[in-house]
XYZ file of C-alpha atoms in Angstrom:
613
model
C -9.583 15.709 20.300
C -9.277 13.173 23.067
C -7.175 10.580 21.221
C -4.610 13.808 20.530
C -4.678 13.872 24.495
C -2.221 10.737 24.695
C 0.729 13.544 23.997
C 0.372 15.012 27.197
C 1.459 11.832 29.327
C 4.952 12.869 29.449
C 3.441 16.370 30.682
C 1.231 14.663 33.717
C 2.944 17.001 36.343
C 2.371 20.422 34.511
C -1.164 19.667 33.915
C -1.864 19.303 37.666
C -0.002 21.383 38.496
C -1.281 24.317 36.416
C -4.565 24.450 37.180
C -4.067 23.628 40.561
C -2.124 27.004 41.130
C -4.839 28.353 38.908
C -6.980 27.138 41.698
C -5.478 28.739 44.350
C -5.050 32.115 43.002
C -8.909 32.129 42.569
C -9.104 31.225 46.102
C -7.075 33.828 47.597
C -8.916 36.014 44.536
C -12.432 34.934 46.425
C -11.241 36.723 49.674
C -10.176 40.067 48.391
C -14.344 41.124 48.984
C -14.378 39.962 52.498
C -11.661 41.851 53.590
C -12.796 45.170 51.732
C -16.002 44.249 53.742
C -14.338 43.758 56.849
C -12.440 47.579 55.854
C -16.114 48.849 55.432
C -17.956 47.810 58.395
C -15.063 47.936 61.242
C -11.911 50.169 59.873
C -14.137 52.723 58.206
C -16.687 52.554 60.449
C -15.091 52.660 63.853
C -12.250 55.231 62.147
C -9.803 53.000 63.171
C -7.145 53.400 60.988
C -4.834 51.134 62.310
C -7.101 48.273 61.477
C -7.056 49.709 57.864
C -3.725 49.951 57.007
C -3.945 45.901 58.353
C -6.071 45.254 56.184
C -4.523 46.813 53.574
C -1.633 44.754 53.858
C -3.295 41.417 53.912
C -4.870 42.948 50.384
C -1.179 43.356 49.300
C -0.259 39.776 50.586
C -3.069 38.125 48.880
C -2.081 40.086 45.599
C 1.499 38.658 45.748
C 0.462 35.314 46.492
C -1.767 35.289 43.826
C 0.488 36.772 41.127
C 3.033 34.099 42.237
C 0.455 31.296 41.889
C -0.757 33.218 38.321
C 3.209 33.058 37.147
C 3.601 29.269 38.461
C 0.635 28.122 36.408
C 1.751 29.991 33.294
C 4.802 28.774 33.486
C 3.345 24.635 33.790
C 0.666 25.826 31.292
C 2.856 26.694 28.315
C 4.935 23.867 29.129
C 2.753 22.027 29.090
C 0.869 22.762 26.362
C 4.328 23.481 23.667
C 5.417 19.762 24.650
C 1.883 18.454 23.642
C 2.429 20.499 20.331
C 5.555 19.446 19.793
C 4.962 15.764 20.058
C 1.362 15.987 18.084
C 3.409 17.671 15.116
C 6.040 15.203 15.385
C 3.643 12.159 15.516
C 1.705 13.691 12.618
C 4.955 14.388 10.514
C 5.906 10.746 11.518
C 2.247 9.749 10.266
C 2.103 11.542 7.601
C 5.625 9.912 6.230
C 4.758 6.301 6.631
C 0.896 7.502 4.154
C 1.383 6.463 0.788
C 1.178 8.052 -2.415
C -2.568 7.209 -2.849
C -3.379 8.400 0.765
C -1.246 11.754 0.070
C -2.969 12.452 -3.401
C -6.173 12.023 -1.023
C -5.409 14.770 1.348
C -3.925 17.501 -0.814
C -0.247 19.396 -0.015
C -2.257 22.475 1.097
C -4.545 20.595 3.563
C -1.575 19.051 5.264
C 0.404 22.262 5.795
C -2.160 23.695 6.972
C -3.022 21.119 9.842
C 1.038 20.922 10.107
C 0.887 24.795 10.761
C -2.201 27.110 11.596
C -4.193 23.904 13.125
C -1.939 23.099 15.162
C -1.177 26.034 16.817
C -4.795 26.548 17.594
C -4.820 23.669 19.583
C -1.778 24.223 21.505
C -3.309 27.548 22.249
C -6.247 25.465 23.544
C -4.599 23.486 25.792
C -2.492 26.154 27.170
C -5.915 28.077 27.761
C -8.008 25.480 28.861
C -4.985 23.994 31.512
C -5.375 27.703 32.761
C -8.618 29.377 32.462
C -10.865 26.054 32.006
C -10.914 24.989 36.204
C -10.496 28.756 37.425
C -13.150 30.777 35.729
C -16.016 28.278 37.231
C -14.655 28.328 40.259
C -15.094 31.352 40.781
C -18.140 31.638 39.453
C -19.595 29.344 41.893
C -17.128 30.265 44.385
C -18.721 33.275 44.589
C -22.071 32.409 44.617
C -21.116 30.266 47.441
C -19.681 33.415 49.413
C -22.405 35.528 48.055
C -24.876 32.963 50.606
C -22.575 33.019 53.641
C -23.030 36.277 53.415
C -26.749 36.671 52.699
C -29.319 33.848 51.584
C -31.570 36.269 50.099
C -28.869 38.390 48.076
C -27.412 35.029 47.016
C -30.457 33.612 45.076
C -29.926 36.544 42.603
C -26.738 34.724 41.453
C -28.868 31.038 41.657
C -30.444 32.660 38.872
C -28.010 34.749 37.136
C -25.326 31.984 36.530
C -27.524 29.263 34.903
C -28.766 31.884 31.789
C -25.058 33.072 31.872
C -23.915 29.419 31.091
C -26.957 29.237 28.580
C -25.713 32.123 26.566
C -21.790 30.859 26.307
C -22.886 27.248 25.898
C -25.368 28.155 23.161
C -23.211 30.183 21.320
C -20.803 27.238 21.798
C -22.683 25.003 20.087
C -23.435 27.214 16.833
C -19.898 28.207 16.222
C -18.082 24.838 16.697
C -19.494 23.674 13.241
C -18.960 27.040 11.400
C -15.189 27.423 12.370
C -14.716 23.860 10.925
C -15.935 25.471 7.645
C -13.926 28.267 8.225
C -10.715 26.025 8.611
C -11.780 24.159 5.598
C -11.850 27.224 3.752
C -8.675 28.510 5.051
C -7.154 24.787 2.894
C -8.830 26.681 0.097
C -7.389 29.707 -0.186
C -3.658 28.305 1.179
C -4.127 25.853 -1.810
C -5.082 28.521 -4.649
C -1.746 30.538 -3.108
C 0.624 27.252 -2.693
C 0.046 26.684 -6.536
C 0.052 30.483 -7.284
C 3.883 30.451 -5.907
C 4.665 27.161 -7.400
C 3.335 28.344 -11.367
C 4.746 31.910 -11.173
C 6.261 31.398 -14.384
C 3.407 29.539 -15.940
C 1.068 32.038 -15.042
C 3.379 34.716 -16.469
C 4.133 32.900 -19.337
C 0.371 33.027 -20.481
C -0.650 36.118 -18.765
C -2.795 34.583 -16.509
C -2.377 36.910 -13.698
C -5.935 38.528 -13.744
C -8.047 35.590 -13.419
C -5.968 34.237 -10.762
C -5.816 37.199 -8.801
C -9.600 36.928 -9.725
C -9.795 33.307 -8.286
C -7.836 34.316 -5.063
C -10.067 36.867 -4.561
C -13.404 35.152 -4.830
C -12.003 32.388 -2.566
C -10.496 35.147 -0.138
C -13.803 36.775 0.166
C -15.565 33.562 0.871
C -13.671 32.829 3.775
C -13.800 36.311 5.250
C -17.718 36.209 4.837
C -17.556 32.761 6.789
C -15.227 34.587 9.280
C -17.400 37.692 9.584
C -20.316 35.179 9.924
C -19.028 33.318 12.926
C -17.501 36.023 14.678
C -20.463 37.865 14.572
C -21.961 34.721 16.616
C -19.145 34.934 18.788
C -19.770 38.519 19.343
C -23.172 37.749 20.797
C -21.550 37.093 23.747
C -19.818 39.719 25.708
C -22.890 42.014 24.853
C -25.345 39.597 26.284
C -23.331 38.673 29.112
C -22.726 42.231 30.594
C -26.398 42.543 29.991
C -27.283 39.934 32.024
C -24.745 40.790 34.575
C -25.739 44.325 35.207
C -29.375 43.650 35.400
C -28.694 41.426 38.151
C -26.065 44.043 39.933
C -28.832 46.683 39.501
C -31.418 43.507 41.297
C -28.522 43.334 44.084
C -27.657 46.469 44.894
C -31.693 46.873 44.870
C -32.338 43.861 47.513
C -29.270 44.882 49.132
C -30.412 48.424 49.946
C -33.567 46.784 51.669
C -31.552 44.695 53.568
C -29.513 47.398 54.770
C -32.477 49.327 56.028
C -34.094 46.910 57.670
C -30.784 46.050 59.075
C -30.219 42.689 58.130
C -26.383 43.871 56.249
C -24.142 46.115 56.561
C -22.570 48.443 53.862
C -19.538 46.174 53.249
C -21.806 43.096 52.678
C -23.566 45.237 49.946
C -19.984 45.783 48.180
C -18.613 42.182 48.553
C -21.735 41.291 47.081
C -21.203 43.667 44.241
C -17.848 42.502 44.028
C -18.626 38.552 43.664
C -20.929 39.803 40.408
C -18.147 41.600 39.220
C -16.111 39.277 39.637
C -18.331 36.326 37.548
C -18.911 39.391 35.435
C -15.085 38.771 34.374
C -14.986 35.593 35.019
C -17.638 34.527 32.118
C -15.786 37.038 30.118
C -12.948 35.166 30.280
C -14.778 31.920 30.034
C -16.601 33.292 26.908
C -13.304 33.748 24.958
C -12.076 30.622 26.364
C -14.620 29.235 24.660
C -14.516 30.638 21.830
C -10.363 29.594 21.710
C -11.483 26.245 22.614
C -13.905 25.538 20.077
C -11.552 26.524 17.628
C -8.743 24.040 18.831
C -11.630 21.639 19.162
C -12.366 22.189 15.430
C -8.908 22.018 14.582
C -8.188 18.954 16.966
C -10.586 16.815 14.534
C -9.182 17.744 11.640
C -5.780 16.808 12.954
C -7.347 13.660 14.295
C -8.598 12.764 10.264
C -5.555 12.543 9.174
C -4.247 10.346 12.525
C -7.374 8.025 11.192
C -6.156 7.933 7.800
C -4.486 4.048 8.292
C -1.034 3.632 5.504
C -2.619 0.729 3.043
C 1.137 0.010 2.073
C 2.346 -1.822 4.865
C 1.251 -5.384 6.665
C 1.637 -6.029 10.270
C 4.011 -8.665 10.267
C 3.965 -9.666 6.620
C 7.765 -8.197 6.205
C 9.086 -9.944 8.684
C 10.334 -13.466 9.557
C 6.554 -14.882 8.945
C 7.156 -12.963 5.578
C 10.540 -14.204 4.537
C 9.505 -17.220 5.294
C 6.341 -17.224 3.321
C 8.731 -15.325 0.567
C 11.015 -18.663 0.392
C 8.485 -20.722 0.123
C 6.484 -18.989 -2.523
C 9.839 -18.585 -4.324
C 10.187 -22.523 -4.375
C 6.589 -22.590 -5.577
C 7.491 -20.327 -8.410
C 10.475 -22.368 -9.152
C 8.648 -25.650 -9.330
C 5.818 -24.253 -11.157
C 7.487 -22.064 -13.936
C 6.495 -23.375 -17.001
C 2.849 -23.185 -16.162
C 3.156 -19.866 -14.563
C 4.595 -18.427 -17.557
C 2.319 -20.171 -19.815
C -0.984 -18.655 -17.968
C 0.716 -15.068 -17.276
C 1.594 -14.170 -21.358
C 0.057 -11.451 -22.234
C -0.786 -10.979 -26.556
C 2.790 -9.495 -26.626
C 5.047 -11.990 -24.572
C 5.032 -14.653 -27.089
C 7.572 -13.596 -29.472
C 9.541 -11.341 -27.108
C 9.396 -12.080 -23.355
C 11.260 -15.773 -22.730
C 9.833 -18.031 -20.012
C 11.896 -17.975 -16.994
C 11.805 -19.372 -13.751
C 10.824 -16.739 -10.753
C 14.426 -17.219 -9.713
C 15.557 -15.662 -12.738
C 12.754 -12.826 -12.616
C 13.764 -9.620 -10.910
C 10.263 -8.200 -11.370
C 7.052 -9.477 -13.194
C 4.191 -7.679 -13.637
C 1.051 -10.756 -13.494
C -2.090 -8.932 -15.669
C -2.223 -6.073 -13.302
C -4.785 -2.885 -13.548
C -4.519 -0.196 -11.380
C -7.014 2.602 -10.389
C -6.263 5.605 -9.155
C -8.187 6.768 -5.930
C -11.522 8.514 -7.247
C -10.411 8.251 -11.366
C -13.469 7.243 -13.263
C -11.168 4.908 -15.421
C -8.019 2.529 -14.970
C -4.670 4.363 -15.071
C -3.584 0.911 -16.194
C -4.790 -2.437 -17.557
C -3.716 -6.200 -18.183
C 0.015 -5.009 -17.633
C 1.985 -8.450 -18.146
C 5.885 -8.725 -18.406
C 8.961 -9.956 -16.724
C 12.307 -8.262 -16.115
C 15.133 -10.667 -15.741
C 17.963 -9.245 -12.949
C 20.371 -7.051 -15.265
C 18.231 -6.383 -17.895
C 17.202 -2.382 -19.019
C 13.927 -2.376 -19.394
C 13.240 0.770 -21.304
C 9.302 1.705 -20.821
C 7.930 4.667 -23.522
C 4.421 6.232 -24.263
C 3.125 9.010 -25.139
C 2.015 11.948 -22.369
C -0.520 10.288 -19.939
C 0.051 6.991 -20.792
C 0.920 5.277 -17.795
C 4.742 5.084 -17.459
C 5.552 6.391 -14.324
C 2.029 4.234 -12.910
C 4.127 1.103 -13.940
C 7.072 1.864 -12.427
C 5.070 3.489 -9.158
C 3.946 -0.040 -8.426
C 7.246 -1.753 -8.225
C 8.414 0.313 -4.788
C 4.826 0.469 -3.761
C 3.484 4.257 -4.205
C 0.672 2.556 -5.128
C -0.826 -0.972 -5.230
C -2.587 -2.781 -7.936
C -6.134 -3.078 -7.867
C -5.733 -6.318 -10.111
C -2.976 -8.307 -10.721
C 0.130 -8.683 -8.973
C 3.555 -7.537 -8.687
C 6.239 -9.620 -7.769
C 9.767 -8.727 -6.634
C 12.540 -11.499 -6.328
C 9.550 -13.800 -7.091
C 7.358 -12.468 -4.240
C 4.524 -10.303 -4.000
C 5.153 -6.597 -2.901
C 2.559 -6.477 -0.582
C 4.334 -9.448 1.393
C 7.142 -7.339 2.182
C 6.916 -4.481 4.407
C 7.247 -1.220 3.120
C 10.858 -0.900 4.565
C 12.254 -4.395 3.474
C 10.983 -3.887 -0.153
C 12.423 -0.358 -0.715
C 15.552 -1.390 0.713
C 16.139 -3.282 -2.586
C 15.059 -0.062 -5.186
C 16.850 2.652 -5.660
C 14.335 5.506 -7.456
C 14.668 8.845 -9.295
C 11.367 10.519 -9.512
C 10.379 12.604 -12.092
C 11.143 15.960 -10.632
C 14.266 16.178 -8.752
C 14.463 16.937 -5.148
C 16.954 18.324 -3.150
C 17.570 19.619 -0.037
C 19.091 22.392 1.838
C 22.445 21.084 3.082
C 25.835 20.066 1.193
C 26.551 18.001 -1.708
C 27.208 15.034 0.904
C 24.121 15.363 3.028
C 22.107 14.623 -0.253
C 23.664 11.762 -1.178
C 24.146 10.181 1.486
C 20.230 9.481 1.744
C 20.795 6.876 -0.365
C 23.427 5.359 2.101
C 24.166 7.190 5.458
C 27.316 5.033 5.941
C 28.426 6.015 2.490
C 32.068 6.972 2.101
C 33.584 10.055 0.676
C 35.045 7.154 -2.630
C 31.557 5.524 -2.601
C 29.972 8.955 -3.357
C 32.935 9.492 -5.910
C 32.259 6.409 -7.734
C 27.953 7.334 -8.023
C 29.026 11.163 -8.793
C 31.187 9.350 -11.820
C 28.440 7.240 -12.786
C 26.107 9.634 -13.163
C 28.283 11.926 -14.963
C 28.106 14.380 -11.964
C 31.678 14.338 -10.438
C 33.087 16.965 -13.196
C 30.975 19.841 -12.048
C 31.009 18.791 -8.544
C 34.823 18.818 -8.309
C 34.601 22.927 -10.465
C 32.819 23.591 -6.711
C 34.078 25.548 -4.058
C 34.313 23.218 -1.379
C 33.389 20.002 -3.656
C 31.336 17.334 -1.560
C 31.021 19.428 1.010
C 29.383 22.545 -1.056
C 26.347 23.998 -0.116
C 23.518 23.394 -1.732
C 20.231 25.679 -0.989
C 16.336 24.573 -0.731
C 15.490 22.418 -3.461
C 18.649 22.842 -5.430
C 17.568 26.413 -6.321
C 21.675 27.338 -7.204
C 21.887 24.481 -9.347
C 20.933 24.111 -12.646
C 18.287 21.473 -13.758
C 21.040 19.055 -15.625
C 22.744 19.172 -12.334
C 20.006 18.494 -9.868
C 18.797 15.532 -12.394
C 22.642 13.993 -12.077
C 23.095 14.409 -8.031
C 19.804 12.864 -8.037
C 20.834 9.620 -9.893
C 23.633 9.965 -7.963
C 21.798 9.912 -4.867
C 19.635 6.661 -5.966
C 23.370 4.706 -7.061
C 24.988 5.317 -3.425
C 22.689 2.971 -2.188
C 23.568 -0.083 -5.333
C 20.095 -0.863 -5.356
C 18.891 -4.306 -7.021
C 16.267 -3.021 -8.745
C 16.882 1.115 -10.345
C 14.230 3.153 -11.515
C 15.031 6.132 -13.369
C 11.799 8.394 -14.093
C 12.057 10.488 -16.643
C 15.046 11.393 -14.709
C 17.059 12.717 -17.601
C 15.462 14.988 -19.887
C 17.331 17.843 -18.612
C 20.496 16.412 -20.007
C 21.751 16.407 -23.502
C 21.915 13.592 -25.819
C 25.701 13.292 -25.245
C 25.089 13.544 -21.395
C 22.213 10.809 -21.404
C 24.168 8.584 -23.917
C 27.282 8.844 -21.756
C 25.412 8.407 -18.222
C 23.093 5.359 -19.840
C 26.577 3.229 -21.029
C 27.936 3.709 -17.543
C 24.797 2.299 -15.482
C 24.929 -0.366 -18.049
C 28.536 -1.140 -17.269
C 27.925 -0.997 -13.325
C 28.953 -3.565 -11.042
C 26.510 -6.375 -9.841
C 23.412 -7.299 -11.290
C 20.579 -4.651 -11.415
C 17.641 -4.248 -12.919
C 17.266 -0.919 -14.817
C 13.899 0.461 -15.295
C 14.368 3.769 -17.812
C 10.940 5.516 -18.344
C 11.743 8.213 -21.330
C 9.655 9.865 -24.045
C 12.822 10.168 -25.845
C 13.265 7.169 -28.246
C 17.279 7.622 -27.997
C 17.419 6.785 -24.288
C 15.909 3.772 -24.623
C 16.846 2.214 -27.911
C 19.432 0.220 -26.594
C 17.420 -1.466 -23.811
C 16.686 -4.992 -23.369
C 13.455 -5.331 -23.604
C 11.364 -2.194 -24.312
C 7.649 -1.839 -22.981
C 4.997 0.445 -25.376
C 2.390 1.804 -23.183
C -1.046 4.048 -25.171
C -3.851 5.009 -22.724
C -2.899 2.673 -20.076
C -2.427 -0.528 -22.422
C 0.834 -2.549 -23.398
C 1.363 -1.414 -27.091
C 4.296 -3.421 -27.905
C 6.555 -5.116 -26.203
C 9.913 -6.105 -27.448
C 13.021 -4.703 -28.606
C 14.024 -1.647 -30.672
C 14.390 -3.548 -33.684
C 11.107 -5.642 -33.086
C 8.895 -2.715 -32.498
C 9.935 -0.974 -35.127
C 8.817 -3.817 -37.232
C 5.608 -4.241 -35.486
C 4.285 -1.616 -33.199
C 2.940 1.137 -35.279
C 2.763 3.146 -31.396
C 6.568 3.356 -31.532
C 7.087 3.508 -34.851
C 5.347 6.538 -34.741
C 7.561 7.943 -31.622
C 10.376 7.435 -33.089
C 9.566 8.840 -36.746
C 8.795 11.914 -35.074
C 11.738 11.815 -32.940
C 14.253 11.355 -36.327
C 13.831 11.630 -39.901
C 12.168 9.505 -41.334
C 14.908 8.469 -43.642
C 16.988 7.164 -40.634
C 13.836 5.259 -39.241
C 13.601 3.459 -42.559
C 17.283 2.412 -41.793
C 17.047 1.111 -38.342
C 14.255 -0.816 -39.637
């Protein structure tokens, strides 16, 4: 909670300022019994009404002045505190950006919403609370008791007593229900999880009429967290009960001692009732103070978990390592490479690169993958192992396997989404982890598996790729990736809208503005993901010959189950359970690797396979 507190700097004013006015409402609040006193023992007394009505007036004066200072210290309060929640959610979208795929995976979609969302609007509620309530309610709680003994020693030791098991009560109760809302919240993740992939596999759960046992599954989880609810707030609940008890007990001891004291003289009436107004007053005071707390320990709870994720360090990016230090260190270990070729490639074959994979120098190699394994975080096996190859700059490199196999691992490692845990990949004869995060994906161009767009036009989505982009650059990627014919049938063309996550287009179309996307930027290095299988063959065939016959020199990665789309690639990786299969091209492997022989038998007939072969 304290290291979230750095977002109030730029709100130093407002949170003096708020409790301070906070302050002086309770003061002029602390007075309101001395005058009714004063209206008791003279006006009243004497019958002079004159006096009264004075009186009376200085009650109305301290009421205005008081809801003045009450609206002044709202006012720097919720300033206050929505600036402090605007910057924490910005700093934590920021944070949560520059996290990489492994870190993400860690934390969970569901998890992060919620601590985007519910969490932290419980803390801003606890700041705005706290910057208003924290300061006041003791004050006058001890203000009080320290009018209650200019007014009578003897009266006064009643609150000496009565405060200290008040604060034992709220502080107690405190400290069992900090803990138990942090389940709760955890819980909450739970149940926001089950209904985040409820919404996402509506049709999946239709298709197998699977809508009992989730609703079943939603429930259970449901009922857990309102148990843990009920559970807590019954703790919670404790308090007001136990507070009024405590406080009327020691009213009924006052009014008691007070009575004495009037008979023997020692007060007067209206001491008695400014007495019995200071308990009433810490009465509602600790009332106050007991929800506070209870909105506090909940922002408190929430603050940490908020804080977890601020803790969670990015493992994809080095200080300095992208920078001059690491260009520099890049040009040198380039001219290492260069010098030492032969024996790098000569140590870095892997069983497959002998016949197929020529030995080039670093300068040549766009990307080479050096025996690298990769676990995923928490996996009980490698995702990958003793990956070896090299892509030359403007080769295809076509990578196939069967479901689970580790395609889209390889091709994760090139931009980063996740490191190897042995190995090493090198870009432009350099390490990936020497280049910072930025520098390296300014070189790759990717199209992920599913394709993502968002709510805007045609042009704001492709012009992620390049923001300076013009309207014939967007043309030329929209023609490349055989998009620019059902772009141009649109009402409005670039400029069409297109809704949250492409929900009006169909899934050939999002797939094409997607590659169309990833070519605005003429990456070195382009990664397409599985990126096509909502095309045709005809579409694929057509969209595969143009990348091929794009300007410049890059390096195509094409991951594919489809045999067809990747037939006609350079240099062809087989991947089965994480392993190189076969490595080669289509002729070779159909010769030799019994994986892909088998992939593409059951893609044609086997008549044609015999053929090729």
């Amino acid at each position: 909670m304290k290291k979230l507190l750095v977002y109030l700097k730029d709100y130093k004013k407002e949170t003096v300022l708020a409790p301070l006015f906070k302050m002086l409402e309770a003061t002029f609040e602390l007075f309101v019994p001395l005058v009714m006193a004063d209206i008791i023992d003279i006006g009243i007394a004497r019958g002079d009404r004159h006096y009264i009505y004075m009186r009376c007036l200085l009650l109305v004066a301290l009421g205005v002045i008081g809801l003045t200072c009450s609206l002044t210290a709202q006012y720097f309060a919720a300033k206050a505190a929505v600036g402090f929640a605007a910057g924490m959610k910005s700093g934590l979208y920021r944070h949560i950006q520059s996290l990489s795929f492994a870190e993400l995976d860690t934390l969970g979609a569901s998890t992060m919403i919620t601590r985007m969302t519910s969490d932290a609007n419980q803390v801003q509620n606890g700041v705005n609370m706290v910057l208003r309530l924290f300061l006041r309610s003791p004050f006058i709680v001890f203000g009080a008791m320290v009018m209650a003994f200019t007014i009578d020693v003897k009266a006064a030791l009643i609150f000496v007593v009565t405060i200290p098991l008040l604060s034992l009560v709220v502080f107690g109760v405190m400290a069992v229900s900090i803990p138990l809302y942090r389940k709760v919240q955890a819980g909450l993740d739970r149940v926001l999880g089950i209904t985040r992939e409820n919404l996402t596999g509506a049709r999946v759960i239709r298709a197998f009429h699977k809508e009992g046992s989730e609703i079943t599954r939603f429930d259970e989880s449901n009922d857990h967290l309102t148990a843990m609810q009920n559970y807590v707030g019954r703790i919670s609940a404790l308090m007001n009960p136990v507070t009024y008890v405590i406080i009327n007990l020691a009213t009924v001891v006052l009014i008691y001692v007070g009575a004495l004291q009037v008979d023997v003289g020692n007060l007067t009436q209206g001491n008695v009732v400014a007495l019995v107004n200071y308990m009433s007053q810490i009465l509602v005071e600790l009332i106050k103070l007991a929800n506070l707390i209870i909105t506090v320990t909940k922002a408190a709870a929430c603050a940490n978990r908020i804080q977890s994720v601020f803790d969670m360090q990015p493992s994809m990016d080095k200080g300095g390592a992208g920078n001059a230090a690491g260009q520099t260190a890049g040009n040198a270990g380039r001219a290492s490479e260069r010098a030492d070729g032969e024996a790098d490639c000569a140590g870095s074959k892997s069983e497959f690169s002998t016949d197929t994979v020529d030995c080039v120098d670093a300068v040549d190699e766009a990307v080479r993958f050096s025996h690298v394994s990769m676990h995923y975080h928490n996996a009980g096996e490698a995702a990958l192992e003793e990956i070896d190859f090299a892509a030359k700059r403007g080769q295809t490199i076509g990578i196939i396997g069967g479901t689970g196999s580790g395609k889209s691992s390889v091709v994760n490692m090139i931009p980063r989404f996740y490191d190897a845990s042995a190995g090493s990949v090198l870009v432009d004869g350099r390490d990936v982890r020497d280049y910072s995060v930025r520098e390296l994906r300014q070189k790759i161009g990717v199209v992920l598996q599913k394709a993502v767009l968002f709510q805007g036009t045609i042009r704001d989505n492709l012009k992620w790729g390049k923001e300076d982009a013009s309207d014939d650059e967007l043309w030329e990627a929209l023609t490349l990736s055989q998009a620019a014919e059902f772009v141009r049938e649109k009402d409005g063309q670039l400029d069409a809208k297109i809704e949250q996550g492409g929900k009006n287009l169909s899934g050939g179309q999002k797939q094409r503005l997607t590659i169309a996307r990833a070519l605005v930027k003429k990456p070195e290095i382009l990664i397409l993901d599985d990126s096509a299988s909502a095309l045709d063959y005809a579409t694929d065939a057509k969209l595969r010959s143009a990348i091929k016959g794009m300007d410049g020199n890059t390096t195509v990665f094409i991951v594919s189950q489809r045999t067809a789309s990747i037939m006609h690639a350079d240099l062809i990786l087989v991947l089965d359970d994480g392993r190189l299969a076969g490595i080669g091209t289509h002729e070779q492997l159909l010769a030799e690797c019994g994986v892909y022989r088998e992939i593409y038998e059951s893609q044609f007939k086997k008549e044609t396979a015999a053929d090729a072969s």
